[in-house]
């Protein structure tokens, strides 16, 4: 009986072989004989009309209004993309909990439970480890990765500030008296890489190495990222003694560090493509994404500067992403 077949992945083992043969045969017929020729070489248009009803014998003329047709085709693409993500999520959740809407508490065998109470497990994502790096439940490796995450987050927060502050303030004086190079001569962002002299890079590397090896070399009580420097890492402020306040501040540091890692990567890419961390998309004239008319920044160009191509106005070029081809 149909009522005997469970929902989701549980049905895979319940269906008889003949049923699977029917499913595969039906899908094959649709693919090979029904939807086998596109109309006017338009992707996905097999002449089945509105909602594909001609496939089941309901004749209709389709949508004649071009604007309405474009809107509905865009909606179909957007809904399809969302559905592809959704069904994969349902499969994973069904496989782990026994239900596509499964409760996390049902997945009692999860190795991630070893770390679900750690810092950084924050709403709305909770414990997020899509690559399964913590699947073995190894505490030593987890602490090592947490320490690396904290260090990268702290460096990224400094890096973001280092991108922002020089836009408004530069130290007076000379960076290299021998070369006659002042601080104001050094551009902001990636362009500074070629301007800072070799001795300057040696100082930077030596400073970071000293901190890594001698100042922040050993964590306190095996706690990742705790080098006994107290509140804000300044030492003279002392530690945060209130347990709840300390938990809140440490969680905030992790969250801000994660955001900063994403932010500095965005700044570096945008700087590399446009010449500025806050670069105008219109400056990136070589972008292959300009083939999408609704690409971010495309419509900031004057009409006569928009490069001609064969892809303007393609279906699926939708806000807020525009032409998205990572």
PDB file of N, CA and C in Angstrom, residues 179-217:
ATOM      1  N   UNK A 179      65.748  56.380   1.776  1.00  0.00           N
ATOM      2  CA  UNK A 179      65.126  56.404   0.452  1.00  0.00           C
ATOM      3  C   UNK A 179      64.298  57.657   0.219  1.00  0.00           C
ATOM      4  N   UNK A 180      64.211  58.510   1.259  1.00  0.00           N
ATOM      5  CA  UNK A 180      63.391  59.706   1.134  1.00  0.00           C
ATOM      6  C   UNK A 180      61.916  59.387   0.992  1.00  0.00           C
ATOM      7  N   UNK A 181      61.473  58.301   1.655  1.00  0.00           N
ATOM      8  CA  UNK A 181      60.091  57.835   1.534  1.00  0.00           C
ATOM      9  C   UNK A 181      59.327  58.174   2.802  1.00  0.00           C
ATOM     10  N   UNK A 182      58.294  58.996   2.686  1.00  0.00           N
ATOM     11  CA  UNK A 182      57.465  59.362   3.829  1.00  0.00           C
ATOM     12  C   UNK A 182      56.236  58.462   3.903  1.00  0.00           C
ATOM     13  N   UNK A 183      55.583  58.480   5.057  1.00  0.00           N
ATOM     14  CA  UNK A 183      54.378  57.659   5.227  1.00  0.00           C
ATOM     15  C   UNK A 183      53.289  58.073   4.237  1.00  0.00           C
ATOM     16  N   UNK A 184      53.226  59.355   3.936  1.00  0.00           N
ATOM     17  CA  UNK A 184      52.182  59.835   3.021  1.00  0.00           C
ATOM     18  C   UNK A 184      52.442  59.415   1.581  1.00  0.00           C
ATOM     19  N   UNK A 185      53.670  58.952   1.288  1.00  0.00           N
ATOM     20  CA  UNK A 185      53.987  58.502  -0.069  1.00  0.00           C
ATOM     21  C   UNK A 185      53.503  57.085  -0.344  1.00  0.00           C
ATOM     22  N   UNK A 186      53.167  56.368   0.719  1.00  0.00           N
ATOM     23  CA  UNK A 186      52.767  54.967   0.561  1.00  0.00           C
ATOM     24  C   UNK A 186      51.259  54.906   0.323  1.00  0.00           C
ATOM     25  N   UNK A 187      50.827  54.366  -0.802  1.00  0.00           N
ATOM     26  CA  UNK A 187      49.380  54.284  -1.069  1.00  0.00           C
ATOM     27  C   UNK A 187      48.705  53.280  -0.142  1.00  0.00           C
ATOM     28  N   UNK A 188      47.413  53.375  -0.060  1.00  0.00           N
ATOM     29  CA  UNK A 188      46.654  52.444   0.775  1.00  0.00           C
ATOM     30  C   UNK A 188      46.391  51.153   0.007  1.00  0.00           C
ATOM     31  N   UNK A 189      46.273  50.032   0.750  1.00  0.00           N
ATOM     32  CA  UNK A 189      45.878  48.775   0.130  1.00  0.00           C
ATOM     33  C   UNK A 189      47.012  48.038  -0.548  1.00  0.00           C
ATOM     34  N   UNK A 190      46.661  47.249  -1.567  1.00  0.00           N
ATOM     35  CA  UNK A 190      47.624  46.376  -2.237  1.00  0.00           C
ATOM     36  C   UNK A 190      48.737  47.149  -2.929  1.00  0.00           C
ATOM     37  N   UNK A 191      48.478  48.376  -3.324  1.00  0.00           N
ATOM     38  CA  UNK A 191      49.506  49.168  -4.012  1.00  0.00           C
ATOM     39  C   UNK A 191      50.707  49.427  -3.109  1.00  0.00           C
ATOM     40  N   UNK A 192      50.523  49.319  -1.788  1.00  0.00           N
ATOM     41  CA  UNK A 192      51.624  49.557  -0.849  1.00  0.00           C
ATOM     42  C   UNK A 192      52.666  48.445  -0.901  1.00  0.00           C
ATOM     43  N   UNK A 193      52.279  47.263  -1.414  1.00  0.00           N
ATOM     44  CA  UNK A 193      53.209  46.130  -1.416  1.00  0.00           C
ATOM     45  C   UNK A 193      54.494  46.448  -2.167  1.00  0.00           C
ATOM     46  N   UNK A 194      54.367  47.183  -3.249  1.00  0.00           N
ATOM     47  CA  UNK A 194      55.542  47.483  -4.069  1.00  0.00           C
ATOM     48  C   UNK A 194      56.273  48.736  -3.611  1.00  0.00           C
ATOM     49  N   UNK A 195      55.682  49.475  -2.662  1.00  0.00           N
ATOM     50  CA  UNK A 195      56.296  50.720  -2.213  1.00  0.00           C
ATOM     51  C   UNK A 195      57.118  50.560  -0.942  1.00  0.00           C
ATOM     52  N   UNK A 196      56.714  49.632  -0.068  1.00  0.00           N
ATOM     53  CA  UNK A 196      57.446  49.429   1.183  1.00  0.00           C
ATOM     54  C   UNK A 196      58.800  48.793   0.866  1.00  0.00           C
ATOM     55  N   UNK A 197      59.914  49.372   1.356  1.00  0.00           N
ATOM     56  CA  UNK A 197      61.238  48.801   1.052  1.00  0.00           C
ATOM     57  C   UNK A 197      61.458  47.455   1.722  1.00  0.00           C
ATOM     58  N   UNK A 198      62.470  46.721   1.253  1.00  0.00           N
ATOM     59  CA  UNK A 198      62.752  45.383   1.767  1.00  0.00           C
ATOM     60  C   UNK A 198      62.995  45.356   3.256  1.00  0.00           C
ATOM     61  N   UNK A 199      63.720  46.402   3.778  1.00  0.00           N
ATOM     62  CA  UNK A 199      63.970  46.441   5.222  1.00  0.00           C
ATOM     63  C   UNK A 199      62.671  46.578   6.009  1.00  0.00           C
ATOM     64  N   UNK A 200      61.714  47.281   5.411  1.00  0.00           N
ATOM     65  CA  UNK A 200      60.414  47.423   6.077  1.00  0.00           C
ATOM     66  C   UNK A 200      59.705  46.087   6.203  1.00  0.00           C
ATOM     67  N   UNK A 201      59.755  45.279   5.132  1.00  0.00           N
ATOM     68  CA  UNK A 201      59.144  43.952   5.182  1.00  0.00           C
ATOM     69  C   UNK A 201      59.872  43.060   6.178  1.00  0.00           C
ATOM     70  N   UNK A 202      61.193  43.196   6.268  1.00  0.00           N
ATOM     71  CA  UNK A 202      61.959  42.401   7.235  1.00  0.00           C
ATOM     72  C   UNK A 202      61.535  42.747   8.661  1.00  0.00           C
ATOM     73  N   UNK A 203      61.306  44.019   8.928  1.00  0.00           N
ATOM     74  CA  UNK A 203      60.857  44.437  10.259  1.00  0.00           C
ATOM     75  C   UNK A 203      59.474  43.854  10.577  1.00  0.00           C
ATOM     76  N   UNK A 204      58.594  43.889   9.587  1.00  0.00           N
ATOM     77  CA  UNK A 204      57.242  43.362   9.794  1.00  0.00           C
ATOM     78  C   UNK A 204      57.285  41.873  10.114  1.00  0.00           C
ATOM     79  N   UNK A 205      58.041  41.114   9.317  1.00  0.00           N
ATOM     80  CA  UNK A 205      58.143  39.667   9.527  1.00  0.00           C
ATOM     81  C   UNK A 205      58.785  39.356  10.873  1.00  0.00           C
ATOM     82  N   UNK A 206      59.842  40.111  11.241  1.00  0.00           N
ATOM     83  CA  UNK A 206      60.520  39.885  12.522  1.00  0.00           C
ATOM     84  C   UNK A 206      59.591  40.192  13.694  1.00  0.00           C
ATOM     85  N   UNK A 207      58.799  41.264  13.572  1.00  0.00           N
ATOM     86  CA  UNK A 207      57.860  41.634  14.631  1.00  0.00           C
ATOM     87  C   UNK A 207      56.816  40.541  14.841  1.00  0.00           C
ATOM     88  N   UNK A 208      56.230  40.064  13.734  1.00  0.00           N
ATOM     89  CA  UNK A 208      55.212  39.013  13.838  1.00  0.00           C
ATOM     90  C   UNK A 208      55.817  37.714  14.377  1.00  0.00           C
ATOM     91  N   UNK A 209      57.031  37.380  13.927  1.00  0.00           N
ATOM     92  CA  UNK A 209      57.677  36.161  14.407  1.00  0.00           C
ATOM     93  C   UNK A 209      57.964  36.213  15.886  1.00  0.00           C
ATOM     94  N   UNK A 210      58.391  37.396  16.379  1.00  0.00           N
ATOM     95  CA  UNK A 210      58.652  37.551  17.814  1.00  0.00           C
ATOM     96  C   UNK A 210      57.380  37.337  18.620  1.00  0.00           C
ATOM     97  N   UNK A 211      56.285  37.915  18.148  1.00  0.00           N
ATOM     98  CA  UNK A 211      55.005  37.736  18.846  1.00  0.00           C
ATOM     99  C   UNK A 211      54.573  36.271  18.833  1.00  0.00           C
ATOM    100  N   UNK A 212      54.714  35.641  17.684  1.00  0.00           N
ATOM    101  CA  UNK A 212      54.246  34.263  17.539  1.00  0.00           C
ATOM    102  C   UNK A 212      55.063  33.300  18.388  1.00  0.00           C
ATOM    103  N   UNK A 213      56.367  33.491  18.441  1.00  0.00           N
ATOM    104  CA  UNK A 213      57.244  32.513  19.091  1.00  0.00           C
ATOM    105  C   UNK A 213      57.487  32.789  20.569  1.00  0.00           C
ATOM    106  N   UNK A 214      57.543  34.078  20.956  1.00  0.00           N
ATOM    107  CA  UNK A 214      57.987  34.396  22.308  1.00  0.00           C
ATOM    108  C   UNK A 214      56.932  35.061  23.181  1.00  0.00           C
ATOM    109  N   UNK A 215      56.154  35.969  22.609  1.00  0.00           N
ATOM    110  CA  UNK A 215      55.191  36.710  23.432  1.00  0.00           C
ATOM    111  C   UNK A 215      53.886  35.941  23.584  1.00  0.00           C
ATOM    112  N   UNK A 216      53.354  35.486  22.459  1.00  0.00           N
ATOM    113  CA  UNK A 216      52.125  34.698  22.486  1.00  0.00           C
ATOM    114  C   UNK A 216      52.438  33.262  22.070  1.00  0.00           C
ATOM    115  N   UNK A 217      53.380  32.666  22.725  1.00  0.00           N
ATOM    116  CA  UNK A 217      53.813  31.332  22.324  1.00  0.00           C
ATOM    117  C   UNK A 217      53.039  30.204  22.965  1.00  0.00           C
TER     118      UNK A 217
END
